[in-house]
Coordinates of C-alpha atoms and ligand atoms in Angstrom, one line a residue:
X1 CA -23.2 12.8 223.3
X2 CA -26.7 11.7 224.0
X3 CA -26.7 8.1 224.9
X4 CA -30.0 6.2 225.3
X5 CA -30.0 4.0 228.4
X6 CA -30.1 0.4 227.2
X7 CA -30.8 -1.4 230.5
X8 CA -33.7 -0.1 232.5
X9 CA -35.7 -1.9 235.1
X10 CA -39.4 -2.2 234.5
X11 CA -40.3 0.3 237.1
X12 CA -38.0 2.9 235.8
X13 CA -39.2 2.4 232.3
X14 CA -42.8 2.9 233.5
X15 CA -41.7 6.1 235.4
X16 CA -39.9 7.4 232.3
X17 CA -42.8 6.7 230.1
X18 CA -45.1 8.5 232.5
X19 CA -42.8 11.6 232.6
X20 CA -42.5 11.6 228.9
X21 CA -46.3 11.6 228.5
X22 CA -46.9 14.1 231.2
X23 CA -44.5 17.0 231.2
X24 CA -45.1 18.8 234.4
X25 CA -46.5 22.3 233.7
X26 CA -45.0 25.4 235.2
X27 CA -46.7 26.5 238.4
X28 CA -48.9 29.5 238.5
X29 CA -46.7 30.9 241.3
X30 CA -43.5 30.6 239.1
X31 CA -45.3 32.2 236.2
X32 CA -46.5 35.1 238.4
X33 CA -42.9 35.8 239.6
X34 CA -41.7 35.7 236.0
X35 CA -44.4 38.2 235.0
X36 CA -43.4 40.6 237.7
X37 CA -39.7 40.2 236.7
X38 CA -40.7 40.9 233.1
X39 CA -42.5 44.1 233.9
X40 CA -39.8 45.3 236.2
X41 CA -37.2 44.6 233.5
X42 CA -39.3 46.4 230.9
X43 CA -39.6 49.5 233.2
X44 CA -36.2 49.7 234.8
X45 CA -33.6 47.2 233.6
X46 CA -30.3 48.8 232.6
X47 CA -28.3 46.6 230.3
X48 CA -27.3 49.8 228.5
X49 CA -25.0 51.0 231.3
X50 CA -23.1 47.8 231.1
X51 CA -22.6 48.0 227.4
X52 CA -21.6 51.7 227.8
X53 CA -19.1 50.8 230.4
X54 CA -17.6 48.0 228.3
X55 CA -17.4 50.0 225.1
X56 CA -16.1 53.2 226.7
X57 CA -13.7 51.8 229.3
X58 CA -12.4 48.9 227.3
X59 CA -13.4 49.3 223.6
X60 CA -11.9 46.9 221.1
X61 CA -11.0 43.5 222.5
X62 CA -10.0 41.0 219.9
X63 CA -9.0 37.7 221.4
X64 CA -5.4 37.5 222.6
X65 CA -4.8 41.2 222.5
X66 CA -4.1 43.6 225.4
X67 CA -7.7 44.9 225.1
X68 CA -8.9 41.4 225.6
X69 CA -7.0 41.1 228.8
X70 CA -8.4 44.3 230.1
X71 CA -11.9 43.1 229.1
X72 CA -11.4 40.0 231.2
X73 CA -10.5 42.1 234.3
X74 CA -13.4 44.4 233.5
X75 CA -15.9 41.6 233.4
X76 CA -14.9 40.1 236.7
X77 CA -15.0 43.5 238.4
X78 CA -18.4 44.3 236.9
X79 CA -19.9 41.0 237.9
X80 CA -18.6 41.5 241.5
X81 CA -20.0 45.0 241.5
X82 CA -23.4 43.8 240.3
X83 CA -23.6 41.3 243.2
X84 CA -23.1 37.9 241.6
X85 CA -22.6 35.1 244.2
X86 CA -19.5 33.7 242.5
X87 CA -17.2 35.1 239.9
X88 CA -14.3 33.1 238.3
X89 CA -12.4 32.7 235.1
X90 CA -11.3 29.6 233.1
X91 CA -8.2 29.9 230.9
X92 CA -8.4 29.1 227.2
X93 CA -5.7 29.0 224.5
X94 CA -6.3 31.2 221.6
X95 CA -4.4 31.7 218.3
X96 CA -3.1 35.2 218.0
X97 CA -2.6 37.5 215.1
X98 CA -1.2 41.0 214.6
X99 CA -3.3 43.1 212.2
X100 CA -0.7 45.6 211.0
X101 CA -1.6 47.8 208.0
X102 CA -3.4 46.9 204.8
X103 CA -3.4 49.2 201.8
X104 CA -4.8 48.6 198.3
X105 CA -4.8 50.7 195.2
X106 CA -5.7 50.3 191.6
X107 CA -2.6 50.8 189.6
X108 CA -4.1 50.5 186.1
X109 CA -6.1 51.4 184.1
X110 CA -7.7 54.0 186.5
X111 CA -5.2 54.6 189.4
X112 CA -6.9 55.3 192.7
X113 CA -6.9 54.0 196.3
X114 CA -9.4 51.3 197.6
X115 CA -10.7 51.0 201.1
X116 CA -9.9 47.6 202.5
X117 CA -9.3 45.7 205.8
X118 CA -7.4 42.5 206.4
X119 CA -9.5 39.4 207.1
X120 CA -8.6 37.6 210.3
X121 CA -5.4 35.6 210.2
X122 CA -4.6 36.6 206.6
X123 CA -0.9 36.6 205.5
X124 CA 1.3 39.6 204.7
X125 CA 2.4 40.6 201.3
X126 CA 6.1 40.4 200.4
X127 CA 8.1 43.4 201.6
X128 CA 7.1 46.4 199.4
X129 CA 3.8 44.9 198.4
X130 CA 2.6 42.9 195.4
X131 CA 0.9 43.9 192.2
X132 CA -1.3 41.6 190.1
X133 CA -4.3 41.5 187.8
X134 CA -7.8 41.0 189.2
X135 CA -9.9 37.9 188.3
X136 CA -13.5 38.2 189.4
X137 CA -15.9 35.5 190.6
X138 CA -19.5 35.8 191.4
X139 CA -19.1 33.7 194.5
X140 CA -16.7 31.3 196.2
X141 CA -18.2 28.3 194.4
X142 CA -17.4 29.8 191.0
X143 CA -13.8 30.2 192.3
X144 CA -13.7 26.6 193.4
X145 CA -14.9 25.4 190.0
X146 CA -12.5 27.6 188.0
X147 CA -9.5 26.1 186.3
X148 CA -6.2 26.9 188.2
X149 CA -4.7 28.5 185.1
X150 CA -7.4 31.3 185.2
X151 CA -6.4 32.1 188.8
X152 CA -2.7 31.5 189.1
X153 CA -0.6 34.6 189.7
X154 CA -3.7 36.8 190.1
X155 CA -5.7 38.4 192.8
X156 CA -9.0 36.5 193.1
X157 CA -11.9 38.9 193.7
X158 CA -15.1 37.3 195.2
X159 CA -18.0 39.6 194.5
X160 CA -21.0 38.0 196.2
X161 CA -23.6 40.4 197.6
X162 CA -25.4 39.8 200.8
X163 CA -29.2 40.0 201.0
X164 CA -30.8 42.0 203.9
X165 CA -33.2 40.1 206.1
X166 CA -34.7 40.4 209.6
X167 CA -33.5 36.9 210.3
X168 CA -30.0 37.6 209.0
X169 CA -30.4 34.6 206.7
X170 CA -28.4 36.3 203.9
X171 CA -25.3 35.9 206.0
X172 CA -24.8 32.2 205.5
X173 CA -24.5 32.2 201.7
X174 CA -22.3 35.4 201.8
X175 CA -20.0 34.4 204.6
X176 CA -19.0 31.2 202.8
X177 CA -16.8 33.4 200.6
X178 CA -15.0 34.7 203.7
X179 CA -14.6 31.4 205.3
X180 CA -13.4 29.5 202.3
X181 CA -12.3 32.1 199.8
X182 CA -8.7 32.5 200.8
X183 CA -8.2 28.7 201.0
X184 CA -9.7 28.2 197.5
X185 CA -7.7 31.0 196.0
X186 CA -4.4 29.8 197.6
X187 CA -5.0 26.3 196.3
X188 CA -5.4 27.6 192.8
X189 CA -2.2 29.6 193.0
X190 CA -3.7 33.1 193.5
X191 CA -1.3 35.6 195.0
X192 CA -4.1 37.3 197.1
X193 CA -7.8 37.3 197.7
X194 CA -10.2 40.3 197.7
X195 CA -13.7 39.9 199.1
X196 CA -16.7 42.1 198.7
X197 CA -17.5 42.8 202.4
X198 CA -20.0 40.4 204.0
X199 CA -22.5 43.2 205.0
X200 CA -25.6 44.9 203.9
X201 CA -24.6 48.6 204.0
X202 CA -23.3 50.9 201.3
X203 CA -20.9 52.8 203.5
X204 CA -17.3 52.9 202.7
X205 CA -16.6 50.5 205.6
X206 CA -15.0 47.2 205.0
X207 CA -16.2 44.3 207.2
X208 CA -13.5 42.1 208.7
X209 CA -14.0 38.6 210.1
X210 CA -12.5 35.2 210.5
X211 CA -11.4 32.8 207.7
X212 CA -11.0 29.1 207.8
X213 CA -7.2 28.7 208.2
X214 CA -6.8 25.2 209.6
X215 CA -4.6 23.1 207.3
X216 CA -4.1 25.9 204.7
X217 CA -0.5 25.3 203.7
X218 CA 0.3 28.5 201.9
X219 CA -1.9 31.3 203.3
X220 CA -2.1 34.4 201.1
X221 CA -3.1 38.0 201.9
X222 CA -6.9 38.3 202.1
X223 CA -8.7 41.6 202.3
X224 CA -12.3 42.8 202.4
X225 CA -13.4 45.7 200.2
X226 CA -16.1 48.0 201.3
X227 CA -19.3 47.7 199.2
X228 CA -18.6 50.9 197.2
X229 CA -15.1 49.8 196.5
X230 CA -16.3 46.4 195.3
X231 CA -18.7 48.3 193.0
X232 CA -15.8 50.4 191.8
X233 CA -13.7 47.4 190.9
X234 CA -16.7 45.7 189.3
X235 CA -17.3 48.8 187.1
X236 CA -13.7 48.9 186.0
X237 CA -13.7 45.3 185.1
X238 CA -16.8 45.8 183.0
X239 CA -14.8 48.0 180.7
X240 CA -13.0 44.9 179.5
X241 CA -9.3 45.8 180.2
X242 CA -7.1 44.1 182.8
X243 CA -7.4 45.8 186.2
X244 CA -4.2 45.8 188.1
X245 CA -4.1 46.2 191.9
X246 CA -1.3 46.7 194.3
X247 CA -1.6 45.4 197.9
X248 CA 0.6 46.1 200.8
X249 CA -0.2 44.2 204.0
X250 CA 2.0 43.5 207.0
X251 CA -0.2 41.3 209.3
X252 CA 1.4 38.5 211.1
X253 CA 0.4 35.2 212.7
X254 CA 1.7 35.0 216.3
X255 CA 2.1 32.2 218.8
X256 CA -0.9 31.0 220.7
X257 CA -1.6 32.8 224.0
X258 CA -4.0 32.7 226.9
X259 CA -7.5 34.2 227.2
X260 CA -10.4 33.5 229.5
X261 CA -14.0 32.6 229.8
X262 CA -15.4 34.8 232.5
X263 CA -18.2 33.2 234.6
X264 CA -20.5 34.7 237.1
X265 CA -23.2 32.8 239.0
X266 CA -26.4 33.3 240.9
X267 CA -26.2 30.2 243.0
X268 CA -29.2 27.9 243.0
X269 CA -31.0 27.4 246.4
X270 CA -32.0 23.7 245.9
X271 CA -29.9 22.3 243.1
X272 CA -26.8 24.5 242.9
X273 CA -25.0 21.9 240.8
X274 CA -27.6 22.3 238.0
X275 CA -27.3 25.4 235.9
X276 CA -29.0 27.4 233.2
X277 CA -26.2 28.8 231.1
X278 CA -26.9 32.2 229.6
X279 CA -24.0 33.5 227.5
X280 CA -22.6 36.3 225.4
X281 CA -19.1 36.7 224.0
X282 CA -16.6 39.1 225.6
X283 CA -14.2 39.4 222.7
X284 CA -14.9 41.6 219.7
X285 CA -13.3 42.5 216.4
X286 CA -10.7 45.2 216.7
X287 CA -11.8 48.1 214.5
X288 CA -15.1 49.1 216.2
X289 CA -15.8 49.0 220.0
X290 CA -17.9 45.9 219.8
X291 CA -21.1 47.5 220.9
X292 CA -23.6 45.4 219.0
X293 CA -21.2 42.5 218.6
X294 CA -21.4 41.6 221.4
X295 CA -21.4 44.3 224.0
X296 CA -25.2 44.3 223.8
X297 CA -25.3 40.6 224.6
X298 CA -22.9 41.0 227.5
X299 CA -25.2 43.7 228.9
X300 CA -28.4 41.8 228.4
X301 CA -27.3 38.5 230.1
X302 CA -25.5 40.3 233.0
X303 CA -28.5 42.5 233.7
X304 CA -30.8 39.5 233.5
X305 CA -28.9 37.7 236.2
X306 CA -28.5 40.8 238.3
X307 CA -32.3 41.4 238.4
X308 CA -33.0 37.8 239.2
X309 CA -30.5 38.1 242.1
X310 CA -32.8 40.9 243.5
X311 CA -35.6 38.4 244.2
X312 CA -36.1 37.5 247.9
X313 CA -34.8 34.0 247.3
X314 CA -32.4 32.4 244.8
X315 CA -34.0 30.3 242.0
X316 CA -34.0 26.6 242.5
X317 CA -31.0 26.1 240.1
X318 CA -27.9 28.1 239.4
X319 CA -28.0 30.8 236.8
X320 CA -24.6 30.8 235.2
X321 CA -23.6 33.8 233.0
X322 CA -20.7 32.7 230.8
X323 CA -18.9 35.5 228.9
X324 CA -17.1 33.4 226.3
X325 CA -13.7 34.3 225.0
X326 CA -12.6 34.2 221.4
X327 CA -16.0 33.6 219.8
X328 CA -15.1 35.6 216.8
X329 CA -12.2 33.4 215.8
X330 CA -14.1 30.2 215.9
X331 CA -16.1 29.6 219.1
X332 CA -12.8 28.9 220.8
X333 CA -14.0 29.6 224.4
X334 CA -17.2 27.7 224.0
X335 CA -15.6 24.6 222.5
X336 CA -12.9 24.6 225.3
X337 CA -15.6 25.1 227.9
X338 CA -17.6 22.1 226.8
X339 CA -14.4 20.0 226.5
X340 CA -13.3 20.9 230.0
X341 CA -16.8 20.3 231.5
X342 CA -17.6 17.1 229.5
X343 CA -18.7 15.3 232.6
X344 CA -21.0 18.2 233.7
X345 CA -23.1 18.5 230.6
X346 CA -26.0 16.6 232.1
X347 CA -26.2 19.3 234.8
X348 CA -26.7 22.1 232.3
X349 CA -30.5 22.2 232.0
X350 CA -30.6 24.8 229.2
X351 CA -28.2 27.0 227.2
X352 CA -28.6 30.2 225.2
X353 CA -26.5 33.0 223.9
X354 CA -27.4 36.6 223.1
X355 CA -25.2 37.5 220.0
X356 CA -27.2 39.1 217.3
X357 CA -27.0 42.7 218.1
X358 CA -29.2 45.1 220.0
X359 CA -32.5 44.9 218.1
X360 CA -35.9 44.0 219.6
X361 CA -36.6 40.3 220.1
X362 CA -39.4 39.1 217.8
X363 CA -39.3 35.3 218.0
X364 CA -38.9 32.6 220.6
X365 CA -37.3 29.4 219.2
X366 CA -36.5 26.3 221.3
X367 CA -34.7 23.1 221.1
X368 CA -36.5 20.9 223.6
X369 CA -38.1 17.5 223.6
X370 CA -41.6 17.4 222.1
X371 CA -43.3 16.4 225.3
X372 CA -42.1 19.8 226.7
X373 CA -43.8 21.9 224.1
X374 CA -46.6 22.7 226.6
X375 CA -44.1 24.4 228.8
X376 CA -42.9 26.5 225.9
X377 CA -46.5 27.5 225.3
X378 CA -46.8 28.6 228.9
X379 CA -43.6 30.7 228.5
X380 CA -45.0 32.1 225.3
X381 CA -47.9 33.6 227.2
X382 CA -45.5 35.8 229.0
X383 CA -43.5 36.7 225.9
X384 CA -46.3 37.5 223.5
X385 CA -47.1 40.9 225.2
X386 CA -43.5 41.8 224.4
X387 CA -44.3 41.5 220.7
X388 CA -42.7 38.0 220.5
X389 CA -44.0 35.2 218.4
X390 CA -43.4 31.5 218.7
X391 CA -40.8 30.2 216.3
X392 CA -39.5 26.7 215.6
X393 CA -37.8 24.0 217.7
X394 CA -34.6 24.0 215.6
X395 CA -32.8 26.6 217.7
X396 CA -29.1 26.2 218.2
X397 CA -29.3 28.8 221.0
X398 CA -26.8 31.3 219.4
X399 CA -23.2 30.8 218.2
X400 CA -21.4 29.7 221.4
X401 CA -24.3 27.4 222.3
X402 CA -23.5 25.1 219.4
X403 CA -21.0 22.9 221.2
X404 CA -23.5 22.5 224.1
X405 CA -26.3 21.6 221.8
X406 CA -24.1 19.0 220.2
X407 CA -24.0 17.3 223.6
X408 CA -27.8 17.2 223.8
X409 CA -28.2 20.3 226.0
X410 CA -31.7 21.9 225.5
X411 CA -31.5 25.4 224.1
X412 CA -33.7 28.4 223.6
X413 CA -33.3 31.3 221.1
X414 CA -34.6 34.8 221.7
X415 CA -34.3 36.0 218.1
X416 CA -33.5 39.6 217.7
X417 CA -34.5 41.8 214.7
X418 CA -31.3 41.7 212.6
X419 CA -32.5 43.9 209.8
X420 CA -29.6 46.4 210.4
X421 CA -27.2 44.2 212.1
X422 CA -25.0 43.5 209.1
X423 CA -24.7 47.2 208.3
X424 CA -22.3 47.5 211.2
X425 CA -21.2 43.9 212.0
X426 CA -17.3 43.6 212.2
X427 CA -16.7 47.2 211.0
X428 CA -15.2 50.3 212.7
X429 CA -18.8 51.5 212.8
X430 CA -19.9 48.9 215.5
X431 CA -20.1 51.6 218.1
X432 CA -22.4 52.5 221.1
X433 CA -24.6 54.9 219.2
X434 CA -26.1 51.9 217.3
X435 CA -27.6 50.6 220.6
X436 CA -31.0 51.8 221.7
X437 CA -31.5 51.5 225.5
X438 CA -35.3 50.9 225.1
X439 CA -34.6 47.9 222.9
X440 CA -32.3 46.4 225.5
X441 CA -35.1 46.7 228.1
X442 CA -37.3 44.6 225.9
X443 CA -34.5 42.1 225.5
X444 CA -33.9 41.8 229.2
X445 CA -37.6 41.4 229.8
X446 CA -37.7 38.4 227.5
X447 CA -34.5 36.9 228.8
X448 CA -35.6 37.2 232.4
X449 CA -38.8 35.3 231.8
X450 CA -37.1 32.3 230.1
X451 CA -33.9 32.3 232.4
X452 CA -35.9 32.5 235.6
X453 CA -38.4 29.9 234.6
X454 CA -35.7 27.5 233.4
X455 CA -33.8 27.9 236.7
X456 CA -36.9 27.7 238.9
X457 CA -39.2 25.1 237.2
X458 CA -39.7 22.0 239.2
X459 CA -39.3 19.7 236.2
X460 CA -36.6 20.3 233.6
X461 CA -36.4 20.0 229.9
X462 CA -34.6 16.7 229.9
X463 CA -32.1 16.0 227.0
X464 CA -32.5 16.6 223.3
X465 CA -31.3 13.8 221.1
X466 CA -28.4 15.0 219.0
X467 CA -28.7 14.9 215.2
X468 CA -25.8 12.6 214.5
Ligands
ZN1 ZN1 -20.8 38.0 217.9

């Protein structure tokens, strides 16, 4: 937590006041090096090969699975091969789950199969499956406000559509149904929950994802329908007769098990204990190969660090690449990292994660004290030629950065174009062909500017007061 110092000597107060008024600008020399790195990255960075290696040689790597273990070994080997100064892992505990099979079919009035996938940590149906009538809700709020008698014994169907946007801002309102739908349905006595996939495509591809399961006493089966299947169910319901669906699911919650954050460092030459943390998450959902979520991010931050390590000298501070474990199931690796390094948070000068696909970066957001805005303006001069505009100062630095930001760590956000991201997100269709190598070059060019300057700048960003 950010704690203001209550007792300061007069001299120190004066010094702090001075530094607050006059943030030290970035030096011309540092800016020149950043510019060279940017142009080199744009011409020849190769994040794509890293994503290719991860998706082809490992593929699906849901936290706590055998694929996850192989990914952890892959990441260490790759970091060593790329020439990182120090490579190590930190163990985390992750809840585990067996997906099993999930089948759904309309039994009446128009018998036919539906394309579904289990949502993360959903419960199985009884042996032989269950059959019940559908009750539809426009969104999870409507379900929460419904009387229990309307829901009891039925399959609650949440039919909220997600809006497409470059910022991905349609995700928040839609994902609420996935997070809270099963809990709300179970509390009202539903026997199962069906969710219109949280996605923007019209493919017959259901989108999986995590649900909020903490404290849910009687979890029920919870499945996502592909968009066309949700349309189909909607059209049947419009005909006014009860629609009966049979579900057969054999997923299973398993005991907690180990996974790892994998960490690779380019050691700082002057202040090695201080670090810029650039992250991505190593785990993925299990139906695709995790190319855009988050193989792309893994490639971008690893290649950024590799190229910085090619400079004649190390940057002033350490550049720490953290490949977080178990992001998909609730920022598990990031939360445990911050917990384990509680006393080291003041040494993290900035944090950011690349976890919004493989589109071009179009906006530079920050979370820095106001007296450092001039520094962000200097950085912007190097980012603007990449087609990047200045955004706001409300960045949380990407999903796994949240626990750091909550401790007052400054953050930056290199916002990718997410127009298509939710067409593939958490589906079997999240595969390497969705990644354009040229876009990744632009990404690395932007990341290298900000990462290098944050690690090299003489001054630092200080701390950002936390909101609560
Ligand atoms: Zn992700």
